[in-house]
Amino acid sequence: MKNTISERIADFLKNYPPFNAMDARQLEQLSLEVTIIHKETNTIVFGQGESPHNNFYVVNKGAVALSKAGSSQILDICDEGDVFGLRPLLANESYKLEAKAYEETILYAIPIKDFKPLALENKRIGNFLIESFASNTGNPYSIKHRGKLYGESSESNQYSSDKMLDLQPIKYSTKLITCTEGTQIKTIANKMTKHNVGCMLVVRNDLPLGIITDKDIRKKVATGLHPITASAQSVMSSPIITYPKGLTLAQSQMAMMKSDISHLVLTEDGTTDTKVVGILSKHDIMVAVGNNPAVLLRAIKRATKAKRLRGIRHGIMNLLQGYLEQNIPLGLVSKIISELNDASTKQVVKIALSKMDKEPPVKFTWLSMGSQGRGEQLLNTDQDNAIIFEDVPEENLETTRNYFLKLSERISKMLNTIGFEYCPADMMASNPSWCHSLSEWKKVTTHWIHNPGPDEILLSSIFFDYNVTYGDKALADELSQSIFDNVQGYPLFFTHLASGALQNPSPSGFFRDFLVEQDGEHKDFFDLKLRALMPIIDAARVLILSHSIKSINNTAERYEKLAELEPNNKELYLACSYASKALLKFRTRQGLLHNDSGRYIALDKLNKEEKIKLKRTFKTVKEIQSLIEVRFQVKNLLR
Amino acid sequence: MWPFSKKKPLELPDFWWEYEAHFNEKLPEGVHENTFVVLDTETTGFSLTKDRMLCIGALKLLDNNIVVKESFEVYIQQEHYDSESAEIHGILKHSKKNTISELDALKQFLVYAKNYVLVGHHVMFDVNMINAALKRNGLPKLKNKTLDTESLYIRTLLISSVVQKKERYSLDDLAKKFSISRKDRHTALGDAFITAIAFLRTIEKLKPQKMKDLLR
């Protein structure tokens, strides 16, 4: 007896191997036996060495990380539609790896007893299983067999820094861009530009004849040697050097060096007499080598789908972890990571724009606010953003806003897909109160400045750390200017802003004990963000605004600038700069350790040294708080 | 016994007594030890007196697991019929689905729900609808504790007067927020499933330790 849910499950499974080989009736039967499991982030699906469950698993939503127990090294991440934990059930052995929910995940658990008969009965399923297991006697979870064992995933990318990566087969692009001997150079160049590739394969009946790279066009056409109307044949490099598919990373690197070429053509059997199956570029090798910001950045820029970006972001997290392990200065780390985060957001905006049916009616600016705006967002935290669009005539205002709201909703959803949580207070451009024309924004900010109630102060403190991620910078500059002009006329605003900065509870109690949260879900945890990071960030903001310095958003940099501007307070400011970095690093470490935002810290989990380090920053927090209290005469404000 | 008591308990059928007997047991304290019955009803309209249930869909949630086979889906024979709402649900009076009588549906539901906590989106509507049906059949009201996913969701939002909070959150809003496919909207079991996922995701945000934190 099928029901609505089992129908939905069947509907999902039928898209992925091996279930795509089943007939509809079988799949319906099987779906009825499924248990749907919701896994919270970081909960274990099965542990290493555990005896096999009665089910194997398919990821419906979210992601599951496979790793060796006790190691932070993730060997594989299973995404939507990937099957895992099947082999141990068939081989009747215990799990070789630990499977843990990498994010909030919904799994379908499929009982092996119901699956096995189907597998035996259905030849195609049997073949799938034999193929995927026979070929990977070594490591059942190796990246090599992802494509088979875990379902199709040529899109997904592994930036594993596995030491043995050299000997692993390398991913190559199978989407071939080809032309024939007679194609004109101009057409070829256009096609290469359109597909954003560096080379074009010349084929005859699917057999490779030659190759044309950017270099050929530069050397043979741009120099005037051949006209742009010449045929492919006249400029292509031929004969072509081909290799069999299944090259390892090391082999392909060698091959490129040996022949001094930047693209390898892969054919069925490695000769020019068989069909071309793919092209391997230097870029592919770089991506495989992985942990390199430049490569990640390029991969981000090439991404055309949010899903792909999500994979790249896993790579960014890996990179971050590596940096922290090697103790690279946090200033540098946060610059690089912020740059990558920024690029991802930018790419998301680009993708979203390309999916709208119309071009934007006027110029606009996408602002990142809060931690991303300050360039301090190392982990995936909430998204805070806003849109400014150019002024339009009154009668067009609402239609224009609607366009940008629609765009923002798309962007926001995609950002969510790649790992930025929605802002729980809804401070996102998809909210009409964060999607304004320039003059509306001027009005709104003026209102905040002239009526500095607690809410307005809170809004200002989030908003004033904005950073242009995409679009027309002039709009943001004009708004900044208007804000500064306004603030200079209302010095009382600083007093309020300063009082806002003092609002956050102090990090330590009377005896310099940690103050922990009293109730709620984080009872007995120390709130690092609220009690230590926010006061120091808020103080930096009010001080730097009072000096009318714009364009510096980063807290540590703000303090460095302040130290320069006020030599008599230099020592304190430098201490603050150091403290802000130390706290951020602390938060990031904690976040990476627990795969969360790192905001709440279980004090009993800290070692003595960490506690001392943390406490040392508290002294600085207290000092900077008393400085702004005195300077902006907060006491005079009805308290 | 009080002579004017309206209830004549002896006349209640056995299945009701069995249902009631489950409430002698206390619910487990931990959230993950509890079974939740996530339910949704499709009705002919919003009137508790005029309108009728067309379908009850429910599923059981225990320790984050939903066993598909153990879901509940019944279609109810109709006397009262409203052609307008049929357009929404696609449940026609003489549809091909196997229908059972209202009393049978209630009976099966009571057997299914036991003393478990009922979870629904705007759960009181569903509960009141079931209660109205129970009353028509001479039975007392449901005794289960209830949880409303809308109010739970609102508890996850930041308390701030800064941004205008919406007053109401529909199941569609939640499905959108939690990126749950809305393909099965307006089938009772489909909606129950969406509600269940929204419930789980809300719980993950609230992280209640004990049942009493959740039921407060």
Coordinates of C-alpha atoms in Angstrom, one line a residue, chain A residues 179-192 200 212 216-218 220-222 226-236:
Chain A
C179 CA 35.1 22.2 -34.1
T180 CA 36.0 20.7 -37.5
E181 CA 39.0 21.4 -39.7
G182 CA 37.0 23.9 -41.8
T183 CA 35.7 26.1 -39.0
Q184 CA 36.9 29.7 -39.2
I185 CA 39.2 31.1 -36.5
K186 CA 36.8 33.9 -35.7
T187 CA 34.0 31.3 -35.0
I188 CA 36.4 29.3 -32.9
A189 CA 37.5 32.3 -30.8
N190 CA 33.9 33.3 -30.2
K191 CA 33.0 29.8 -29.1
M192 CA 36.0 29.6 -26.8
M200 CA 39.4 23.9 -28.7
I212 CA 43.9 25.1 -30.9
D216 CA 48.0 29.4 -31.1
I217 CA 45.6 32.2 -31.6
R218 CA 48.0 34.7 -30.1
K220 CA 49.5 32.6 -35.3
V221 CA 46.6 34.9 -35.7
A222 CA 47.0 38.0 -33.7
H226 CA 46.9 34.1 -40.5
P227 CA 43.6 36.1 -41.0
I228 CA 40.7 35.5 -38.7
T229 CA 38.9 34.0 -41.6
A230 CA 41.5 31.2 -41.9
S231 CA 40.4 27.7 -41.2
A232 CA 41.1 25.7 -38.1
Q233 CA 43.3 23.4 -40.0
S234 CA 45.8 26.1 -40.8
V235 CA 46.5 27.1 -37.2
M236 CA 45.9 23.9 -35.2

